[in-house]
Amino acid sequence: MFATQGATEYLDEAVTQAAHMLQTAHLAEQDDAGDALIAAALLHDVGHFTGTISGDQLMTGIDNRHSDAGADWLAQWFSSEVTEPVRMHVAAKRYMCATEPGYADRLSPASVYTLSLQGGPMRGDELAAFESSPHAQAACRLRRWDDAAKNPDAAAPTFEHFRPLLARLVRG
Ligand code: FE
């Protein structure tokens, strides 16, 4: 995926999907996230490729629910410490748009566009429901790396760098 579809798909950002996910994992590593959260960062957008609706369709106005598609796919091999921050990374954007002044202003244009498809900023009971998840904080950390990982000039390791980490986390 990193070498094929991910290396060519841009979804209206300045970096390919593969570069974006590698940069997200790199930021997680630099921020001393644990192995599970680094893996979640690396794989957070795989749902653009595994779901029944593609990432390209998301950019034409159909919510591809890539966070759920990705988390469900990853659950074949990984624990909830990996899958749930992935599942909640879109919710984390909606949460921080509602709770953090200035956050929405820093989103990329593509991310602002998809926000409208994904339900907009959270309201009412959604906020408390998000906060009550044991993975809420991890999801917000992942989201910040995600938002920052769209730099065409940023260096990041290759997928091979992360392979041993993934191998350690795969359930036997
Ligand atoms: Fe992302």
mmCIF file of N, CA and C in Angstrom, residues 21-132:
data_model
loop_
_atom_site.group_PDB
_atom_site.id
_atom_site.type_symbol
_atom_site.label_atom_id
_atom_site.label_comp_id
_atom_site.label_asym_id
_atom_site.label_seq_id
_atom_site.Cartn_x
_atom_site.Cartn_y
_atom_site.Cartn_z
ATOM 1 N N MET A 21 1.473 9.610 5.802
ATOM 2 C CA MET A 21 1.405 8.648 6.911
ATOM 3 C C MET A 21 2.785 8.416 7.524
ATOM 4 N N LEU A 22 3.824 8.412 6.701
ATOM 5 C CA LEU A 22 5.191 8.276 7.235
ATOM 6 C C LEU A 22 5.571 9.500 8.063
ATOM 7 N N GLN A 23 5.193 10.684 7.604
ATOM 8 C CA GLN A 23 5.462 11.898 8.386
ATOM 9 C C GLN A 23 4.701 11.884 9.705
ATOM 10 N N THR A 24 3.464 11.406 9.676
ATOM 11 C CA THR A 24 2.659 11.347 10.911
ATOM 12 C C THR A 24 3.345 10.435 11.932
ATOM 13 N N ALA A 25 3.822 9.281 11.476
ATOM 14 C CA ALA A 25 4.516 8.344 12.374
ATOM 15 C C ALA A 25 5.833 8.928 12.871
ATOM 16 N N HIS A 26 6.505 9.647 12.011
ATOM 17 C CA HIS A 26 7.769 10.285 12.392
ATOM 18 C C HIS A 26 7.541 11.308 13.505
ATOM 19 N N LEU A 27 6.492 12.099 13.382
ATOM 20 C CA LEU A 27 6.162 13.077 14.423
ATOM 21 C C LEU A 27 5.798 12.373 15.732
ATOM 22 N N ALA A 28 5.084 11.260 15.633
ATOM 23 C CA ALA A 28 4.721 10.492 16.829
ATOM 24 C C ALA A 28 5.981 9.976 17.532
ATOM 25 N N GLU A 29 6.911 9.502 16.723
ATOM 26 C CA GLU A 29 8.165 8.987 17.268
ATOM 27 C C GLU A 29 8.942 10.110 17.963
ATOM 28 N N GLN A 30 9.004 11.258 17.322
ATOM 29 C CA GLN A 30 9.734 12.392 17.902
ATOM 30 C C GLN A 30 9.070 12.888 19.186
ATOM 31 N N ASP A 31 7.780 12.633 19.318
ATOM 32 C CA ASP A 31 7.014 13.079 20.477
ATOM 33 C C ASP A 31 6.960 11.993 21.557
ATOM 34 N N ASP A 32 7.791 10.958 21.409
ATOM 35 C CA ASP A 32 7.864 9.876 22.389
ATOM 36 C C ASP A 32 6.537 9.168 22.627
ATOM 37 N N ALA A 33 5.765 9.003 21.579
ATOM 38 C CA ALA A 33 4.575 8.158 21.687
ATOM 39 C C ALA A 33 5.054 6.720 21.855
ATOM 40 N N GLY A 34 4.261 5.897 22.459
ATOM 41 C CA GLY A 34 4.618 4.482 22.578
ATOM 42 C C GLY A 34 4.468 3.771 21.246
ATOM 43 N N ASP A 35 4.917 2.517 21.210
ATOM 44 C CA ASP A 35 4.877 1.752 19.963
ATOM 45 C C ASP A 35 3.477 1.701 19.353
ATOM 46 N N ALA A 36 2.471 1.435 20.179
ATOM 47 C CA ALA A 36 1.112 1.272 19.637
ATOM 48 C C ALA A 36 0.633 2.561 18.971
ATOM 49 N N LEU A 37 0.936 3.685 19.592
ATOM 50 C CA LEU A 37 0.448 4.949 19.026
ATOM 51 C C LEU A 37 1.273 5.365 17.797
ATOM 52 N N ILE A 38 2.538 4.992 17.763
ATOM 53 C CA ILE A 38 3.342 5.220 16.550
ATOM 54 C C ILE A 38 2.759 4.392 15.401
ATOM 55 N N ALA A 39 2.392 3.146 15.701
ATOM 56 C CA ALA A 39 1.785 2.297 14.668
ATOM 57 C C ALA A 39 0.456 2.892 14.202
ATOM 58 N N ALA A 40 -0.324 3.379 15.139
ATOM 59 C CA ALA A 40 -1.605 4.002 14.778
ATOM 60 C C ALA A 40 -1.369 5.207 13.873
ATOM 61 N N ALA A 41 -0.349 6.002 14.201
ATOM 62 C CA ALA A 41 -0.034 7.175 13.386
ATOM 63 C C ALA A 41 0.366 6.751 11.974
ATOM 64 N N LEU A 42 1.186 5.724 11.892
ATOM 65 C CA LEU A 42 1.654 5.247 10.592
ATOM 66 C C LEU A 42 0.496 4.759 9.720
ATOM 67 N N LEU A 43 -0.477 4.127 10.354
ATOM 68 C CA LEU A 43 -1.520 3.421 9.610
ATOM 69 C C LEU A 43 -2.871 4.132 9.648
ATOM 70 N N HIS A 44 -2.917 5.365 10.154
ATOM 71 C CA HIS A 44 -4.220 5.969 10.468
ATOM 72 C C HIS A 44 -5.111 6.165 9.239
ATOM 73 N N ASP A 45 -4.527 6.298 8.069
ATOM 74 C CA ASP A 45 -5.350 6.563 6.876
ATOM 75 C C ASP A 45 -5.487 5.350 5.951
ATOM 76 N N VAL A 46 -5.153 4.158 6.419
ATOM 77 C CA VAL A 46 -5.254 2.986 5.526
ATOM 78 C C VAL A 46 -6.689 2.767 5.048
ATOM 79 N N GLY A 47 -7.644 3.286 5.799
ATOM 80 C CA GLY A 47 -9.047 3.112 5.401
ATOM 81 C C GLY A 47 -9.385 3.779 4.082
ATOM 82 N N HIS A 48 -8.523 4.708 3.630
ATOM 83 C CA HIS A 48 -8.738 5.284 2.291
ATOM 84 C C HIS A 48 -8.571 4.212 1.209
ATOM 85 N N PHE A 49 -7.859 3.132 1.553
ATOM 86 C CA PHE A 49 -7.576 2.083 0.560
ATOM 87 C C PHE A 49 -8.346 0.796 0.812
ATOM 88 N N THR A 50 -8.714 0.564 2.073
ATOM 89 C CA THR A 50 -9.348 -0.713 2.417
ATOM 90 C C THR A 50 -10.867 -0.645 2.386
ATOM 91 N N GLY A 51 -11.422 0.551 2.459
ATOM 92 C CA GLY A 51 -12.871 0.686 2.522
ATOM 93 C C GLY A 51 -13.509 0.471 1.159
ATOM 94 N N THR A 52 -14.831 0.409 1.159
ATOM 95 C CA THR A 52 -15.543 0.213 -0.098
ATOM 96 C C THR A 52 -15.638 1.513 -0.888
ATOM 97 N N ILE A 53 -15.458 2.637 -0.172
ATOM 98 C CA ILE A 53 -15.476 3.941 -0.833
ATOM 99 C C ILE A 53 -14.068 4.517 -0.738
ATOM 100 N N SER A 54 -13.513 4.945 -1.841
ATOM 101 C CA SER A 54 -12.102 5.342 -1.869
ATOM 102 C C SER A 54 -11.889 6.744 -1.318
ATOM 103 N N GLY A 55 -10.596 7.053 -1.125
ATOM 104 C CA GLY A 55 -10.235 8.400 -0.723
ATOM 105 C C GLY A 55 -10.612 9.427 -1.773
ATOM 106 N N ASP A 56 -10.482 9.055 -3.032
ATOM 107 C CA ASP A 56 -10.854 9.981 -4.100
ATOM 108 C C ASP A 56 -12.322 10.356 -4.010
ATOM 109 N N GLN A 57 -13.155 9.370 -3.658
ATOM 110 C CA GLN A 57 -14.586 9.670 -3.534
ATOM 111 C C GLN A 57 -14.870 10.608 -2.369
ATOM 112 N N LEU A 58 -14.051 10.488 -1.305
ATOM 113 C CA LEU A 58 -14.197 11.422 -0.180
ATOM 114 C C LEU A 58 -14.048 12.852 -0.682
ATOM 115 N N MET A 59 -13.082 13.054 -1.580
ATOM 116 C CA MET A 59 -12.821 14.402 -2.067
ATOM 117 C C MET A 59 -13.869 14.856 -3.089
ATOM 118 N N THR A 60 -14.799 13.973 -3.453
ATOM 119 C CA THR A 60 -15.894 14.414 -4.313
ATOM 120 C C THR A 60 -17.200 14.517 -3.520
ATOM 121 N N GLY A 61 -17.101 14.482 -2.198
ATOM 122 C CA GLY A 61 -18.271 14.802 -1.403
ATOM 123 C C GLY A 61 -18.989 13.636 -0.763
ATOM 124 N N ILE A 62 -18.350 12.447 -0.736
ATOM 125 C CA ILE A 62 -18.964 11.295 -0.081
ATOM 126 C C ILE A 62 -18.083 10.915 1.114
ATOM 127 N N ASP A 63 -18.645 10.888 2.293
ATOM 128 C CA ASP A 63 -17.844 10.491 3.457
ATOM 129 C C ASP A 63 -17.501 9.012 3.340
ATOM 130 N N ASN A 64 -16.223 8.693 3.198
ATOM 131 C CA ASN A 64 -15.824 7.282 3.039
ATOM 132 C C ASN A 64 -15.627 6.578 4.380
ATOM 133 N N ARG A 65 -15.887 7.302 5.477
ATOM 134 C CA ARG A 65 -15.781 6.695 6.817
ATOM 135 C C ARG A 65 -14.460 5.929 6.938
ATOM 136 N N HIS A 66 -13.385 6.592 6.518
ATOM 137 C CA HIS A 66 -12.099 5.882 6.457
ATOM 138 C C HIS A 66 -11.547 5.545 7.830
ATOM 139 N N SER A 67 -11.965 6.268 8.863
ATOM 140 C CA SER A 67 -11.447 5.937 10.189
ATOM 141 C C SER A 67 -12.009 4.593 10.654
ATOM 142 N N ASP A 68 -13.290 4.362 10.454
ATOM 143 C CA ASP A 68 -13.883 3.066 10.825
ATOM 144 C C ASP A 68 -13.378 1.951 9.923
ATOM 145 N N ALA A 69 -13.320 2.208 8.634
ATOM 146 C CA ALA A 69 -12.865 1.173 7.699
ATOM 147 C C ALA A 69 -11.441 0.749 8.039
ATOM 148 N N GLY A 70 -10.581 1.719 8.316
ATOM 149 C CA GLY A 70 -9.196 1.421 8.649
ATOM 150 C C GLY A 70 -9.079 0.670 9.964
ATOM 151 N N ALA A 71 -9.786 1.134 10.987
ATOM 152 C CA ALA A 71 -9.704 0.496 12.304
ATOM 153 C C ALA A 71 -10.206 -0.947 12.236
ATOM 154 N N ASP A 72 -11.300 -1.170 11.520
ATOM 155 C CA ASP A 72 -11.845 -2.531 11.419
ATOM 156 C C ASP A 72 -10.873 -3.459 10.692
ATOM 157 N N TRP A 73 -10.236 -2.949 9.667
ATOM 158 C CA TRP A 73 -9.266 -3.744 8.906
ATOM 159 C C TRP A 73 -8.053 -4.073 9.779
ATOM 160 N N LEU A 74 -7.548 -3.063 10.502
ATOM 161 C CA LEU A 74 -6.363 -3.254 11.350
ATOM 162 C C LEU A 74 -6.636 -4.207 12.518
ATOM 163 N N ALA A 75 -7.891 -4.308 12.932
ATOM 164 C CA ALA A 75 -8.248 -5.172 14.071
ATOM 165 C C ALA A 75 -7.967 -6.648 13.778
ATOM 166 N N GLN A 76 -7.744 -6.992 12.525
ATOM 167 C CA GLN A 76 -7.332 -8.365 12.210
ATOM 168 C C GLN A 76 -6.000 -8.712 12.858
ATOM 169 N N TRP A 77 -5.164 -7.714 13.069
ATOM 170 C CA TRP A 77 -3.794 -7.956 13.551
ATOM 171 C C TRP A 77 -3.409 -7.200 14.816
ATOM 172 N N PHE A 78 -4.109 -6.083 15.104
ATOM 173 C CA PHE A 78 -3.633 -5.203 16.168
ATOM 174 C C PHE A 78 -4.673 -4.996 17.265
ATOM 175 N N SER A 79 -4.187 -4.664 18.449
ATOM 176 C CA SER A 79 -5.058 -4.436 19.607
ATOM 177 C C SER A 79 -5.746 -3.070 19.511
ATOM 178 N N SER A 80 -6.614 -2.825 20.471
ATOM 179 C CA SER A 80 -7.360 -1.564 20.515
ATOM 180 C C SER A 80 -6.452 -0.354 20.732
ATOM 181 N N GLU A 81 -5.259 -0.579 21.287
ATOM 182 C CA GLU A 81 -4.335 0.558 21.478
ATOM 183 C C GLU A 81 -3.884 1.117 20.126
ATOM 184 N N VAL A 82 -3.937 0.284 19.100
ATOM 185 C CA VAL A 82 -3.637 0.733 17.740
ATOM 186 C C VAL A 82 -4.921 1.145 17.017
ATOM 187 N N THR A 83 -5.936 0.294 17.101
ATOM 188 C CA THR A 83 -7.113 0.514 16.248
ATOM 189 C C THR A 83 -7.983 1.689 16.696
ATOM 190 N N GLU A 84 -8.090 1.920 18.003
ATOM 191 C CA GLU A 84 -9.069 2.926 18.440
ATOM 192 C C GLU A 84 -8.628 4.373 18.191
ATOM 193 N N PRO A 85 -7.349 4.702 18.379
ATOM 194 C CA PRO A 85 -6.935 6.045 17.953
ATOM 195 C C PRO A 85 -7.154 6.266 16.446
ATOM 196 N N VAL A 86 -6.986 5.198 15.652
ATOM 197 C CA VAL A 86 -7.277 5.297 14.215
ATOM 198 C C VAL A 86 -8.770 5.566 14.021
ATOM 199 N N ARG A 87 -9.594 4.782 14.715
ATOM 200 C CA ARG A 87 -11.050 4.933 14.583
ATOM 201 C C ARG A 87 -11.501 6.345 14.968
ATOM 202 N N MET A 88 -10.786 6.923 15.952
ATOM 203 C CA MET A 88 -11.249 8.198 16.514
ATOM 204 C C MET A 88 -10.532 9.414 15.942
ATOM 205 N N HIS A 89 -9.703 9.243 14.908
ATOM 206 C CA HIS A 89 -8.918 10.412 14.482
ATOM 207 C C HIS A 89 -9.746 11.445 13.727
ATOM 208 N N VAL A 90 -10.839 11.034 13.125
ATOM 209 C CA VAL A 90 -11.756 12.017 12.528
ATOM 210 C C VAL A 90 -12.599 12.661 13.629
ATOM 211 N N ALA A 91 -13.057 11.848 14.577
ATOM 212 C CA ALA A 91 -13.813 12.391 15.712
ATOM 213 C C ALA A 91 -12.969 13.401 16.485
ATOM 214 N N ALA A 92 -11.663 13.131 16.604
ATOM 215 C CA ALA A 92 -10.779 14.046 17.333
ATOM 216 C C ALA A 92 -10.713 15.410 16.643
ATOM 217 N N LYS A 93 -10.730 15.402 15.313
ATOM 218 C CA LYS A 93 -10.770 16.687 14.600
ATOM 219 C C LYS A 93 -12.064 17.424 14.921
ATOM 220 N N ARG A 94 -13.184 16.707 14.875
ATOM 221 C CA ARG A 94 -14.484 17.330 15.166
ATOM 222 C C ARG A 94 -14.534 17.820 16.612
ATOM 223 N N TYR A 95 -13.896 17.071 17.509
ATOM 224 C CA TYR A 95 -13.868 17.442 18.933
ATOM 225 C C TYR A 95 -13.035 18.712 19.136
ATOM 226 N N MET A 96 -11.847 18.732 18.559
ATOM 227 C CA MET A 96 -10.968 19.885 18.794
ATOM 228 C C MET A 96 -11.483 21.135 18.086
ATOM 229 N N CYS A 97 -12.202 20.943 16.979
ATOM 230 C CA CYS A 97 -12.827 22.104 16.337
ATOM 231 C C CYS A 97 -13.845 22.757 17.276
ATOM 232 N N ALA A 98 -14.485 21.934 18.101
ATOM 233 C CA ALA A 98 -15.515 22.450 19.002
ATOM 234 C C ALA A 98 -14.941 23.013 20.294
ATOM 235 N N THR A 99 -13.770 22.495 20.707
ATOM 236 C CA THR A 99 -13.299 22.805 22.063
ATOM 237 C C THR A 99 -12.033 23.659 22.107
ATOM 238 N N GLU A 100 -11.336 23.765 20.987
ATOM 239 C CA GLU A 100 -10.037 24.444 21.047
ATOM 240 C C GLU A 100 -10.027 25.663 20.132
ATOM 241 N N PRO A 101 -10.075 26.863 20.713
ATOM 242 C CA PRO A 101 -10.070 28.065 19.866
ATOM 243 C C PRO A 101 -8.842 28.082 18.957
ATOM 244 N N GLY A 102 -9.037 28.377 17.689
ATOM 245 C CA GLY A 102 -7.918 28.486 16.755
ATOM 246 C C GLY A 102 -7.560 27.191 16.069
ATOM 247 N N TYR A 103 -8.021 26.052 16.606
ATOM 248 C CA TYR A 103 -7.648 24.759 15.997
ATOM 249 C C TYR A 103 -8.138 24.657 14.552
ATOM 250 N N ALA A 104 -9.401 24.981 14.340
ATOM 251 C CA ALA A 104 -9.985 24.835 12.992
ATOM 252 C C ALA A 104 -9.255 25.704 11.972
ATOM 253 N N ASP A 105 -8.726 26.839 12.430
ATOM 254 C CA ASP A 105 -8.042 27.761 11.515
ATOM 255 C C ASP A 105 -6.738 27.179 10.984
ATOM 256 N N ARG A 106 -6.201 26.179 11.665
ATOM 257 C CA ARG A 106 -4.917 25.606 11.257
ATOM 258 C C ARG A 106 -5.083 24.379 10.377
ATOM 259 N N LEU A 107 -6.315 23.948 10.143
ATOM 260 C CA LEU A 107 -6.537 22.780 9.285
ATOM 261 C C LEU A 107 -6.242 23.108 7.826
ATOM 262 N N SER A 108 -5.808 22.089 7.070
ATOM 263 C CA SER A 108 -5.590 22.285 5.642
ATOM 264 C C SER A 108 -6.946 22.472 4.952
ATOM 265 N N PRO A 109 -6.942 23.103 3.780
ATOM 266 C CA PRO A 109 -8.217 23.286 3.051
ATOM 267 C C PRO A 109 -8.952 21.962 2.813
ATOM 268 N N ALA A 110 -8.211 20.895 2.495
ATOM 269 C CA ALA A 110 -8.869 19.597 2.260
ATOM 270 C C ALA A 110 -9.516 19.087 3.545
ATOM 271 N N SER A 111 -8.845 19.334 4.663
ATOM 272 C CA SER A 111 -9.360 18.865 5.943
ATOM 273 C C SER A 111 -10.596 19.660 6.365
ATOM 274 N N VAL A 112 -10.615 20.929 6.021
ATOM 275 C CA VAL A 112 -11.799 21.753 6.293
ATOM 276 C C VAL A 112 -12.963 21.264 5.429
ATOM 277 N N TYR A 113 -12.648 20.957 4.184
ATOM 278 C CA TYR A 113 -13.687 20.461 3.270
ATOM 279 C C TYR A 113 -14.299 19.160 3.794
ATOM 280 N N THR A 114 -13.427 18.196 4.180
ATOM 281 C CA THR A 114 -13.966 16.905 4.624
ATOM 282 C C THR A 114 -14.673 17.025 5.973
ATOM 283 N N LEU A 115 -14.291 18.013 6.783
ATOM 284 C CA LEU A 115 -14.983 18.229 8.069
ATOM 285 C C LEU A 115 -16.490 18.361 7.856
ATOM 286 N N SER A 116 -16.869 19.070 6.809
ATOM 287 C CA SER A 116 -18.296 19.287 6.561
ATOM 288 C C SER A 116 -18.990 17.961 6.215
ATOM 289 N N LEU A 117 -18.262 17.052 5.529
ATOM 290 C CA LEU A 117 -18.832 15.751 5.186
ATOM 291 C C LEU A 117 -18.896 14.830 6.396
ATOM 292 N N GLN A 118 -18.017 15.103 7.361
ATOM 293 C CA GLN A 118 -17.859 14.204 8.508
ATOM 294 C C GLN A 118 -18.710 14.632 9.702
ATOM 295 N N GLY A 119 -19.546 15.654 9.519
ATOM 296 C CA GLY A 119 -20.469 16.042 10.583
ATOM 297 C C GLY A 119 -20.193 17.394 11.207
ATOM 298 N N GLY A 120 -19.099 18.059 10.784
ATOM 299 C CA GLY A 120 -18.769 19.368 11.341
ATOM 300 C C GLY A 120 -18.287 19.253 12.782
ATOM 301 N N PRO A 121 -18.050 20.399 13.436
ATOM 302 C CA PRO A 121 -17.617 20.366 14.839
ATOM 303 C C PRO A 121 -18.629 19.614 15.712
ATOM 304 N N MET A 122 -18.120 18.900 16.724
ATOM 305 C CA MET A 122 -19.038 18.155 17.621
ATOM 306 C C MET A 122 -19.941 19.116 18.378
ATOM 307 N N ARG A 123 -21.112 18.596 18.741
ATOM 308 C CA ARG A 123 -22.089 19.365 19.507
ATOM 309 C C ARG A 123 -22.672 18.487 20.611
ATOM 310 N N GLY A 124 -23.115 19.133 21.665
ATOM 311 C CA GLY A 124 -23.927 18.481 22.703
ATOM 312 C C GLY A 124 -23.333 17.203 23.252
ATOM 313 N N ASP A 125 -24.126 16.146 23.237
ATOM 314 C CA ASP A 125 -23.745 14.883 23.868
ATOM 315 C C ASP A 125 -22.523 14.242 23.231
ATOM 316 N N GLU A 126 -22.252 14.578 21.964
ATOM 317 C CA GLU A 126 -21.096 13.976 21.290
ATOM 318 C C GLU A 126 -19.797 14.291 22.033
ATOM 319 N N LEU A 127 -19.720 15.487 22.610
ATOM 320 C CA LEU A 127 -18.492 15.918 23.276
ATOM 321 C C LEU A 127 -18.194 15.037 24.491
ATOM 322 N N ALA A 128 -19.198 14.836 25.329
ATOM 323 C CA ALA A 128 -19.001 14.003 26.527
ATOM 324 C C ALA A 128 -18.741 12.555 26.134
ATOM 325 N N ALA A 129 -19.394 12.092 25.079
ATOM 326 C CA ALA A 129 -19.184 10.705 24.636
ATOM 327 C C ALA A 129 -17.748 10.518 24.177
ATOM 328 N N PHE A 130 -17.220 11.487 23.449
ATOM 329 C CA PHE A 130 -15.828 11.411 22.996
ATOM 330 C C PHE A 130 -14.887 11.399 24.201
ATOM 331 N N GLU A 131 -15.110 12.323 25.134
ATOM 332 C CA GLU A 131 -14.228 12.447 26.303
ATOM 333 C C GLU A 131 -14.244 11.191 27.163
ATOM 334 N N SER A 132 -15.336 10.461 27.140
ATOM 335 C CA SER A 132 -15.457 9.290 28.010
ATOM 336 C C SER A 132 -14.663 8.086 27.477
#
